[in-house]
PDB file of C-alpha atoms in Angstrom:
ATOM      1  CA  ASP A   1     -13.477   5.758   5.539  1.00  0.00           C
ATOM      2  CA  ALA A   2     -13.747   8.510   2.951  1.00  0.00           C
ATOM      3  CA  LYS A   3     -13.982   7.628  -0.721  1.00  0.00           C
ATOM      4  CA  THR A   4     -11.517   9.214  -3.105  1.00  0.00           C
ATOM      5  CA  THR A   5     -11.590  10.270  -6.719  1.00  0.00           C
ATOM      6  CA  GLN A   6      -8.377  10.627  -8.701  1.00  0.00           C
ATOM      7  CA  PRO A   7      -7.876  11.068 -12.446  1.00  0.00           C
ATOM      8  CA  PRO A   8      -6.818   7.742 -13.931  1.00  0.00           C
ATOM      9  CA  SER A   9      -3.814   9.153 -15.743  1.00  0.00           C
ATOM     10  CA  MET A  10      -1.733  12.288 -16.242  1.00  0.00           C
ATOM     11  CA  ASP A  11       1.309  13.294 -18.250  1.00  0.00           C
ATOM     12  CA  CYS A  12       3.964  15.759 -17.160  1.00  0.00           C
ATOM     13  CA  ALA A  13       7.043  17.097 -18.925  1.00  0.00           C
ATOM     14  CA  GLU A  14      10.349  16.353 -17.266  1.00  0.00           C
ATOM     15  CA  GLY A  15      11.507  19.247 -15.117  1.00  0.00           C
ATOM     16  CA  ARG A  16       8.042  20.710 -14.750  1.00  0.00           C
ATOM     17  CA  ALA A  17       5.851  20.528 -11.682  1.00  0.00           C
ATOM     18  CA  ALA A  18       3.420  17.639 -11.500  1.00  0.00           C
ATOM     19  CA  ASN A  19       0.168  18.476  -9.728  1.00  0.00           C
ATOM     20  CA  LEU A  20      -1.891  15.430  -8.804  1.00  0.00           C
ATOM     21  CA  PRO A  21      -5.405  16.116  -7.494  1.00  0.00           C
ATOM     22  CA  CYS A  22      -7.493  14.017  -5.168  1.00  0.00           C
ATOM     23  CA  ASN A  23     -11.112  14.548  -4.218  1.00  0.00           C
ATOM     24  CA  HIS A  24     -12.094  13.231  -0.784  1.00  0.00           C
ATOM     25  CA  SER A  25     -15.313  15.129  -0.151  1.00  0.00           C
ATOM     26  CA  THR A  26     -16.559  12.708   2.521  1.00  0.00           C
ATOM     27  CA  ILE A  27     -13.431  12.924   4.639  1.00  0.00           C
ATOM     28  CA  SER A  28     -14.059  13.162   8.368  1.00  0.00           C
ATOM     29  CA  GLY A  29     -12.386  15.523  10.768  1.00  0.00           C
ATOM     30  CA  ASN A  30      -9.908  13.033  12.141  1.00  0.00           C
ATOM     31  CA  GLU A  31      -8.838  11.477   8.860  1.00  0.00           C
ATOM     32  CA  TYR A  32      -5.356  12.196   7.649  1.00  0.00           C
ATOM     33  CA  VAL A  33      -4.597  12.248   3.927  1.00  0.00           C
ATOM     34  CA  TYR A  34      -1.704   9.981   2.974  1.00  0.00           C
ATOM     35  CA  TRP A  35      -0.012   9.800  -0.408  1.00  0.00           C
ATOM     36  CA  TYR A  36       1.893   6.780  -1.655  1.00  0.00           C
ATOM     37  CA  ARG A  37       3.318   5.937  -5.043  1.00  0.00           C
ATOM     38  CA  GLN A  38       4.058   2.632  -6.704  1.00  0.00           C
ATOM     39  CA  ILE A  39       6.753   2.372  -9.312  1.00  0.00           C
ATOM     40  CA  HIS A  40       6.387  -0.520 -11.715  1.00  0.00           C
ATOM     41  CA  SER A  41       7.158  -3.916 -10.112  1.00  0.00           C
ATOM     42  CA  GLN A  42       7.817  -2.392  -6.702  1.00  0.00           C
ATOM     43  CA  GLY A  43       5.815  -2.078  -3.516  1.00  0.00           C
ATOM     44  CA  PRO A  44       4.137   1.228  -2.667  1.00  0.00           C
ATOM     45  CA  GLN A  45       6.346   3.941  -1.203  1.00  0.00           C
ATOM     46  CA  TYR A  46       5.281   6.571   1.308  1.00  0.00           C
ATOM     47  CA  ILE A  47       5.482  10.168   0.071  1.00  0.00           C
ATOM     48  CA  ILE A  48       3.785  12.499   2.520  1.00  0.00           C
ATOM     49  CA  HIS A  49       0.754  12.941   4.749  1.00  0.00           C
ATOM     50  CA  GLY A  50      -1.222  15.765   6.343  1.00  0.00           C
ATOM     51  CA  LEU A  51      -4.326  16.626   8.323  1.00  0.00           C
ATOM     52  CA  LYS A  52      -5.197  20.305   7.854  1.00  0.00           C
ATOM     53  CA  ASN A  53      -2.073  22.259   7.128  1.00  0.00           C
ATOM     54  CA  ASN A  54      -0.012  22.156   3.986  1.00  0.00           C
ATOM     55  CA  GLU A  55       3.040  19.950   4.281  1.00  0.00           C
ATOM     56  CA  THR A  56       6.377  19.780   2.508  1.00  0.00           C
ATOM     57  CA  ASN A  57       9.215  17.309   2.617  1.00  0.00           C
ATOM     58  CA  GLU A  58      12.153  16.424   0.411  1.00  0.00           C
ATOM     59  CA  MET A  59       9.947  14.520  -2.014  1.00  0.00           C
ATOM     60  CA  ALA A  60       6.826  16.612  -2.433  1.00  0.00           C
ATOM     61  CA  SER A  61       4.368  19.189  -1.151  1.00  0.00           C
ATOM     62  CA  LEU A  62       0.817  18.509  -0.067  1.00  0.00           C
ATOM     63  CA  ILE A  63      -1.819  21.193  -0.371  1.00  0.00           C
ATOM     64  CA  ILE A  64      -5.092  20.526   1.473  1.00  0.00           C
ATOM     65  CA  THR A  65      -8.065  22.806   0.856  1.00  0.00           C
ATOM     66  CA  GLU A  66      -9.519  24.634   3.810  1.00  0.00           C
ATOM     67  CA  ASP A  67     -12.678  22.522   3.763  1.00  0.00           C
ATOM     68  CA  ARG A  68     -10.462  19.426   3.484  1.00  0.00           C
ATOM     69  CA  LYS A  69     -12.566  18.030   0.648  1.00  0.00           C
ATOM     70  CA  SER A  70      -9.661  17.831  -1.732  1.00  0.00           C
ATOM     71  CA  SER A  71      -5.891  17.866  -1.835  1.00  0.00           C
ATOM     72  CA  THR A  72      -3.105  18.191  -4.366  1.00  0.00           C
ATOM     73  CA  LEU A  73       0.230  16.463  -4.354  1.00  0.00           C
ATOM     74  CA  ILE A  74       2.934  18.547  -5.991  1.00  0.00           C
ATOM     75  CA  LEU A  75       6.187  17.128  -7.322  1.00  0.00           C
ATOM     76  CA  PRO A  76       8.071  20.382  -7.949  1.00  0.00           C
ATOM     77  CA  HIS A  77      10.502  19.181 -10.624  1.00  0.00           C
ATOM     78  CA  ALA A  78       9.347  15.877 -12.046  1.00  0.00           C
ATOM     79  CA  THR A  79      11.947  13.437 -13.324  1.00  0.00           C
ATOM     80  CA  LEU A  80      11.573  10.254 -15.350  1.00  0.00           C
ATOM     81  CA  ARG A  81      11.966   8.300 -12.106  1.00  0.00           C
ATOM     82  CA  ASP A  82       8.740   9.851 -10.824  1.00  0.00           C
ATOM     83  CA  THR A  83       6.748   7.844 -13.366  1.00  0.00           C
ATOM     84  CA  ALA A  84       4.480   5.749 -11.134  1.00  0.00           C
ATOM     85  CA  VAL A  85       0.947   5.222  -9.896  1.00  0.00           C
ATOM     86  CA  TYR A  86       0.085   7.732  -7.157  1.00  0.00           C
ATOM     87  CA  TYR A  87      -2.465   6.863  -4.473  1.00  0.00           C
ATOM     88  CA  CYS A  88      -4.333   9.271  -2.220  1.00  0.00           C
ATOM     89  CA  ILE A  89      -5.486   7.530   0.968  1.00  0.00           C
ATOM     90  CA  PRO A  90      -7.642   9.102   3.690  1.00  0.00           C
ATOM     91  CA  LEU A  91      -6.922   7.288   6.904  1.00  0.00           C
ATOM     92  CA  SER A  92      -8.654   7.205  10.223  1.00  0.00           C
ATOM     93  CA  GLY A  93      -8.022   4.705  12.905  1.00  0.00           C
ATOM     94  CA  THR A  94      -4.565   3.275  12.818  1.00  0.00           C
ATOM     95  CA  TYR A  95      -3.816   0.947   9.945  1.00  0.00           C
ATOM     96  CA  LYS A  96      -6.301  -0.047   7.272  1.00  0.00           C
ATOM     97  CA  TYR A  97      -5.253   1.548   3.987  1.00  0.00           C
ATOM     98  CA  ILE A  98      -7.775   1.662   1.135  1.00  0.00           C
ATOM     99  CA  PHE A  99      -5.767   2.327  -1.996  1.00  0.00           C
ATOM    100  CA  GLY A 100      -8.247   2.749  -4.849  1.00  0.00           C
ATOM    101  CA  THR A 101      -6.901   2.736  -8.404  1.00  0.00           C
ATOM    102  CA  GLY A 102      -4.766   5.892  -8.166  1.00  0.00           C
ATOM    103  CA  THR A 103      -3.384   8.175 -10.874  1.00  0.00           C
ATOM    104  CA  ARG A 104      -0.881   6.825 -13.364  1.00  0.00           C
ATOM    105  CA  LEU A 105       1.645   9.637 -13.841  1.00  0.00           C
ATOM    106  CA  LYS A 106       3.867   9.475 -16.879  1.00  0.00           C
ATOM    107  CA  VAL A 107       6.808  11.884 -16.966  1.00  0.00           C
ATOM    108  CA  LEU A 108       7.834  12.627 -20.520  1.00  0.00           C
ATOM    109  CA  ALA A 109      11.386  13.393 -21.626  1.00  0.00           C
TER     110      ALA A 109
ATOM    111  CA  GLY B   1      19.218  -0.630   6.961  1.00  0.00           C
ATOM    112  CA  ALA B   2      17.436  -3.496   5.267  1.00  0.00           C
ATOM    113  CA  GLY B   3      13.900  -2.973   4.139  1.00  0.00           C
ATOM    114  CA  VAL B   4      11.038  -5.437   3.986  1.00  0.00           C
ATOM    115  CA  SER B   5      11.943  -8.537   2.031  1.00  0.00           C
ATOM    116  CA  GLN B   6       9.675 -11.141   0.516  1.00  0.00           C
ATOM    117  CA  SER B   7      10.318 -14.556  -0.948  1.00  0.00           C
ATOM    118  CA  PRO B   8       9.938 -15.981  -3.419  1.00  0.00           C
ATOM    119  CA  ARG B   9       9.613 -13.019  -5.784  1.00  0.00           C
ATOM    120  CA  TYR B  10       7.796 -15.177  -8.307  1.00  0.00           C
ATOM    121  CA  LYS B  11       5.780 -18.328  -7.790  1.00  0.00           C
ATOM    122  CA  VAL B  12       3.998 -20.448 -10.337  1.00  0.00           C
ATOM    123  CA  ALA B  13       1.566 -23.012  -8.984  1.00  0.00           C
ATOM    124  CA  LYS B  14      -0.743 -25.509 -10.564  1.00  0.00           C
ATOM    125  CA  ARG B  15      -4.370 -25.180  -9.608  1.00  0.00           C
ATOM    126  CA  GLY B  16      -4.990 -27.091  -6.413  1.00  0.00           C
ATOM    127  CA  GLN B  17      -1.470 -26.775  -5.031  1.00  0.00           C
ATOM    128  CA  ASP B  18      -0.682 -25.173  -1.697  1.00  0.00           C
ATOM    129  CA  VAL B  19       1.728 -22.221  -1.578  1.00  0.00           C
ATOM    130  CA  ALA B  20       3.553 -20.388   1.204  1.00  0.00           C
ATOM    131  CA  LEU B  21       4.771 -16.818   0.848  1.00  0.00           C
ATOM    132  CA  ARG B  22       7.293 -15.393   3.278  1.00  0.00           C
ATOM    133  CA  CYS B  23       7.724 -11.871   4.602  1.00  0.00           C
ATOM    134  CA  ASP B  24      10.679 -10.536   6.597  1.00  0.00           C
ATOM    135  CA  PRO B  25       9.661  -7.165   8.065  1.00  0.00           C
ATOM    136  CA  ILE B  26      11.984  -4.417   9.181  1.00  0.00           C
ATOM    137  CA  SER B  27      13.576  -5.395  12.476  1.00  0.00           C
ATOM    138  CA  GLY B  28      11.682  -4.006  15.453  1.00  0.00           C
ATOM    139  CA  HIS B  29       8.503  -3.209  13.552  1.00  0.00           C
ATOM    140  CA  VAL B  30       5.484  -4.138  15.606  1.00  0.00           C
ATOM    141  CA  SER B  31       2.865  -4.084  12.882  1.00  0.00           C
ATOM    142  CA  LEU B  32       2.751  -6.298   9.806  1.00  0.00           C
ATOM    143  CA  PHE B  33       0.251  -6.254   6.962  1.00  0.00           C
ATOM    144  CA  TRP B  34      -0.550  -8.388   3.944  1.00  0.00           C
ATOM    145  CA  TYR B  35      -2.176  -7.007   0.800  1.00  0.00           C
ATOM    146  CA  GLN B  36      -3.321  -8.567  -2.459  1.00  0.00           C
ATOM    147  CA  GLN B  37      -2.908  -6.632  -5.688  1.00  0.00           C
ATOM    148  CA  ALA B  38      -4.685  -7.790  -8.820  1.00  0.00           C
ATOM    149  CA  LEU B  39      -3.430  -6.626 -12.200  1.00  0.00           C
ATOM    150  CA  GLY B  40      -4.278  -2.965 -12.804  1.00  0.00           C
ATOM    151  CA  GLN B  41      -5.764  -2.472  -9.347  1.00  0.00           C
ATOM    152  CA  GLY B  42      -4.558  -0.939  -6.120  1.00  0.00           C
ATOM    153  CA  PRO B  43      -3.491  -3.153  -3.234  1.00  0.00           C
ATOM    154  CA  GLU B  44      -6.288  -4.572  -1.114  1.00  0.00           C
ATOM    155  CA  PHE B  45      -5.903  -5.248   2.602  1.00  0.00           C
ATOM    156  CA  LEU B  46      -5.872  -8.881   3.669  1.00  0.00           C
ATOM    157  CA  THR B  47      -4.753  -9.096   7.278  1.00  0.00           C
ATOM    158  CA  TYR B  48      -2.922  -7.321  10.099  1.00  0.00           C
ATOM    159  CA  PHE B  49      -0.644  -8.464  12.909  1.00  0.00           C
ATOM    160  CA  GLN B  50       0.497  -6.636  15.987  1.00  0.00           C
ATOM    161  CA  ASN B  51       3.526  -8.625  17.103  1.00  0.00           C
ATOM    162  CA  GLU B  52       2.349 -12.254  16.968  1.00  0.00           C
ATOM    163  CA  ALA B  53      -1.337 -11.466  17.379  1.00  0.00           C
ATOM    164  CA  GLN B  54      -3.494 -11.444  14.272  1.00  0.00           C
ATOM    165  CA  LEU B  55      -5.844  -8.582  15.093  1.00  0.00           C
ATOM    166  CA  ASP B  56      -7.662  -8.286  11.793  1.00  0.00           C
ATOM    167  CA  LYS B  57      -8.193 -10.895   9.111  1.00  0.00           C
ATOM    168  CA  SER B  58     -11.270  -9.333   7.604  1.00  0.00           C
ATOM    169  CA  GLY B  59      -9.744  -9.056   4.142  1.00  0.00           C
ATOM    170  CA  LEU B  60      -8.836 -12.705   3.660  1.00  0.00           C
ATOM    171  CA  PRO B  61     -10.998 -13.778   0.707  1.00  0.00           C
ATOM    172  CA  SER B  62     -11.693 -17.340   1.824  1.00  0.00           C
ATOM    173  CA  ASP B  63     -10.780 -19.944   4.397  1.00  0.00           C
ATOM    174  CA  ARG B  64      -8.126 -21.189   1.980  1.00  0.00           C
ATOM    175  CA  PHE B  65      -6.029 -18.184   3.022  1.00  0.00           C
ATOM    176  CA  PHE B  66      -4.143 -18.374   6.292  1.00  0.00           C
ATOM    177  CA  ALA B  67      -1.463 -16.115   7.763  1.00  0.00           C
ATOM    178  CA  GLU B  68       0.771 -16.478  10.772  1.00  0.00           C
ATOM    179  CA  ARG B  69       3.522 -14.618  12.591  1.00  0.00           C
ATOM    180  CA  PRO B  70       4.400 -16.977  15.416  1.00  0.00           C
ATOM    181  CA  GLU B  71       7.358 -15.110  16.952  1.00  0.00           C
ATOM    182  CA  GLY B  72       6.288 -11.609  16.091  1.00  0.00           C
ATOM    183  CA  SER B  73       8.781 -11.114  13.274  1.00  0.00           C
ATOM    184  CA  VAL B  74       8.701 -13.244  10.104  1.00  0.00           C
ATOM    185  CA  SER B  75       5.259 -13.886   8.654  1.00  0.00           C
ATOM    186  CA  THR B  76       3.957 -16.493   6.241  1.00  0.00           C
ATOM    187  CA  LEU B  77       0.873 -16.242   4.063  1.00  0.00           C
ATOM    188  CA  LYS B  78      -0.384 -19.656   3.065  1.00  0.00           C
ATOM    189  CA  ILE B  79      -2.898 -20.353   0.334  1.00  0.00           C
ATOM    190  CA  GLN B  80      -4.359 -23.823   0.171  1.00  0.00           C
ATOM    191  CA  ARG B  81      -5.789 -25.441  -2.957  1.00  0.00           C
ATOM    192  CA  THR B  82      -4.893 -22.456  -5.132  1.00  0.00           C
ATOM    193  CA  GLN B  83      -7.364 -21.256  -7.746  1.00  0.00           C
ATOM    194  CA  GLN B  84      -6.770 -19.152 -10.849  1.00  0.00           C
ATOM    195  CA  GLU B  85      -8.448 -16.167  -9.203  1.00  0.00           C
ATOM    196  CA  ASP B  86      -5.680 -16.218  -6.571  1.00  0.00           C
ATOM    197  CA  SER B  87      -3.210 -15.020  -9.207  1.00  0.00           C
ATOM    198  CA  ALA B  88      -1.991 -11.648  -8.009  1.00  0.00           C
ATOM    199  CA  VAL B  89       0.915  -9.845  -6.394  1.00  0.00           C
ATOM    200  CA  TYR B  90       0.998 -10.357  -2.633  1.00  0.00           C
ATOM    201  CA  LEU B  91       2.533  -7.440  -0.781  1.00  0.00           C
ATOM    202  CA  CYS B  92       3.791  -7.385   2.770  1.00  0.00           C
ATOM    203  CA  ALA B  93       4.274  -4.175   4.745  1.00  0.00           C
ATOM    204  CA  SER B  94       5.478  -3.345   8.223  1.00  0.00           C
ATOM    205  CA  SER B  95       5.284  -0.291  10.416  1.00  0.00           C
ATOM    206  CA  LEU B  96       6.951   0.735  13.627  1.00  0.00           C
ATOM    207  CA  GLY B  97       3.915   0.981  15.842  1.00  0.00           C
ATOM    208  CA  PHE B  98       0.359   2.042  16.274  1.00  0.00           C
ATOM    209  CA  GLN B  99       0.246   5.779  16.605  1.00  0.00           C
ATOM    210  CA  GLN B 100      -1.481   7.520  13.747  1.00  0.00           C
ATOM    211  CA  THR B 101       1.230  10.087  13.260  1.00  0.00           C
ATOM    212  CA  TYR B 102       3.758   7.304  12.839  1.00  0.00           C
ATOM    213  CA  ASN B 103       1.661   5.209  10.565  1.00  0.00           C
ATOM    214  CA  GLU B 104       3.987   4.991   7.560  1.00  0.00           C
ATOM    215  CA  GLN B 105       3.956   1.497   6.167  1.00  0.00           C
ATOM    216  CA  PHE B 106       7.082   0.148   4.503  1.00  0.00           C
ATOM    217  CA  PHE B 107       6.338  -2.257   1.694  1.00  0.00           C
ATOM    218  CA  GLY B 108       8.262  -5.175   0.330  1.00  0.00           C
ATOM    219  CA  PRO B 109       8.636  -5.801  -3.408  1.00  0.00           C
ATOM    220  CA  GLY B 110       5.861  -8.392  -3.416  1.00  0.00           C
ATOM    221  CA  THR B 111       5.493 -11.976  -4.552  1.00  0.00           C
ATOM    222  CA  ARG B 112       3.875 -12.469  -7.939  1.00  0.00           C
ATOM    223  CA  LEU B 113       1.754 -15.627  -7.798  1.00  0.00           C
ATOM    224  CA  THR B 114       0.542 -17.190 -11.025  1.00  0.00           C
ATOM    225  CA  VAL B 115      -1.860 -20.098 -10.787  1.00  0.00           C
ATOM    226  CA  LEU B 116      -2.132 -22.177 -13.954  1.00  0.00           C
TER     227      LEU B 116
END
């Protein structure tokens, strides 16, 4: 499984876009990139995933570089409730998530 | 519908005691996972069930840890002779099936175990 590098922490002003980067330079061709977040005292929550193409859903957008060595999760209009730890998880095979330490995003009022 | 539930939410044990942590997955979910999350760290995989079969227990840290899912729904994680290093949040997750494109795991709120 690919190793990931994420900044340990980031701040974002409420209402602005939050851009969370993830480096996964050793990702293999069949590994999807999954993003989860974990709000304090809760279990992780699925956000989005992708393979090659950019993806968007009601929560976020996922931009994957053409060489697939990095990706960016975009929360278009961050709110205080988006304060959480965000995990980038390359995944091959079917089930074994490797979370790492993630990025602690703090949304500031 | 109901999500994944876990009980108890908090458990305090004296060193050497046995504990049992329960997970109720989403109804109909084939796959069930247990993770251990130490303070300030991301969750770490412990074990995986497909229905009642335990297909992967590679993450269980010692033979004091045992998990079961006898009827393919509710699961129990048991820790015998607890040690202080077992203090952590234990997370349970379930997912609908196997296919990679449907691999979203739904997590419960976790059980916080403190061993004194």
